[in-house]
Short mmCIF file of C-alpha atoms in Angstrom, two decimals:
data_model
loop_
_atom_site.label_atom_id
_atom_site.label_comp_id
_atom_site.label_asym_id
_atom_site.label_seq_id
_atom_site.Cartn_x
_atom_site.Cartn_y
_atom_site.Cartn_z
CA UNK A 1 -1.68 8.21 -22.99
CA UNK A 2 -4.22 8.06 -25.79
CA UNK A 3 -3.18 7.64 -29.41
CA UNK A 4 -5.01 9.33 -32.25
CA UNK A 5 -5.30 6.99 -35.23
CA UNK A 6 -6.43 8.31 -38.60
CA UNK A 7 -7.15 5.97 -41.50
CA UNK A 8 -8.54 6.39 -44.98
CA UNK A 9 -11.37 4.02 -45.83
CA UNK A 10 -14.16 4.03 -48.41
CA UNK A 11 -17.33 5.47 -46.91
CA UNK A 12 -19.66 4.95 -49.86
CA UNK A 13 -23.08 4.57 -48.26
CA UNK A 14 -24.90 4.51 -44.95
CA UNK A 15 -24.58 0.73 -44.73
CA UNK A 16 -20.79 0.98 -45.12
CA UNK A 17 -20.62 3.60 -42.39
CA UNK A 18 -22.80 1.51 -40.06
CA UNK A 19 -20.59 -1.56 -40.60
CA UNK A 20 -17.44 0.46 -39.94
CA UNK A 21 -18.83 2.05 -36.77
CA UNK A 22 -20.02 -1.33 -35.47
CA UNK A 23 -16.55 -2.82 -36.02
CA UNK A 24 -14.75 0.15 -34.43
CA UNK A 25 -16.99 0.09 -31.35
CA UNK A 26 -15.78 -3.47 -30.64
CA UNK A 27 -12.11 -2.41 -30.40
CA UNK A 28 -10.92 -2.55 -26.80
CA UNK A 29 -9.62 0.58 -25.04
CA UNK A 30 -10.99 3.16 -27.48
CA UNK A 31 -12.11 6.48 -26.03
CA UNK A 32 -13.66 8.25 -29.01
CA UNK A 33 -14.21 7.68 -32.70
CA UNK A 34 -15.38 9.86 -35.56
CA UNK A 35 -16.14 9.42 -39.25
CA UNK A 36 -15.56 12.17 -41.80
CA UNK A 37 -17.56 11.17 -44.87
CA UNK A 38 -16.26 14.07 -46.99
CA UNK A 39 -12.64 12.99 -46.54
CA UNK A 40 -13.30 9.21 -46.26
CA UNK A 41 -11.50 9.39 -42.94
CA UNK A 42 -11.98 7.46 -39.70
CA UNK A 43 -10.44 8.87 -36.52
CA UNK A 44 -10.09 6.68 -33.42
CA UNK A 45 -8.69 7.87 -30.09
CA UNK A 46 -7.55 5.54 -27.32
CA UNK A 47 -5.03 2.88 -26.45
CA UNK A 48 -5.01 1.53 -30.00
CA UNK A 49 -2.60 1.35 -32.95
CA UNK A 50 -3.09 2.23 -36.59
CA UNK A 51 -2.39 -1.41 -37.47
CA UNK A 52 -5.17 -2.61 -35.13
CA UNK A 53 -7.76 -0.27 -36.64
CA UNK A 54 -6.74 -1.25 -40.19
CA UNK A 55 -6.91 -4.97 -39.29
CA UNK A 56 -10.41 -4.58 -37.85
CA UNK A 57 -11.62 -2.76 -40.96
CA UNK A 58 -10.01 -5.33 -43.27
CA UNK A 59 -11.85 -8.11 -41.41
CA UNK A 60 -15.16 -6.58 -42.52
CA UNK A 61 -13.93 -6.27 -46.09
CA UNK A 62 -12.86 -2.63 -46.08
CA UNK A 63 -9.60 -1.50 -47.64
CA UNK A 64 -8.06 0.91 -45.14
CA UNK A 65 -4.69 2.67 -45.12
CA UNK A 66 -2.98 4.96 -42.66
CA UNK A 67 -3.93 8.57 -43.33
CA UNK A 68 -0.26 9.70 -43.41
CA UNK A 69 0.53 7.11 -46.10
CA UNK A 70 -2.18 8.49 -48.34
CA UNK A 71 -1.03 12.10 -47.93
CA UNK A 72 2.55 11.33 -48.98
CA UNK A 73 1.31 10.60 -52.52
CA UNK A 74 0.20 14.21 -53.07
#
C-alpha cells in the first residue's frame, strides 16, 4: 500500500524547486510527487517514509519537517 508523505520545505525560487524535484525523483519506489509553492509543501506518494523524504531533502541542504509537526504549532 502506498504512503502519502507531506513535508514542509522552503520553496524560495525555481532553482530550489528544481533541486528538490531532482532529489525526490531519485527516491526508490515513489509513485507520484507534487510541489505546492504557495504552502511550501512537498507531497510524495509511494512506498516511502516521511523520514526518508526529509533525509533526502536535508542531503541537498534543505530544512524539511513533517507537515503534521508544523501544523501542531498553530
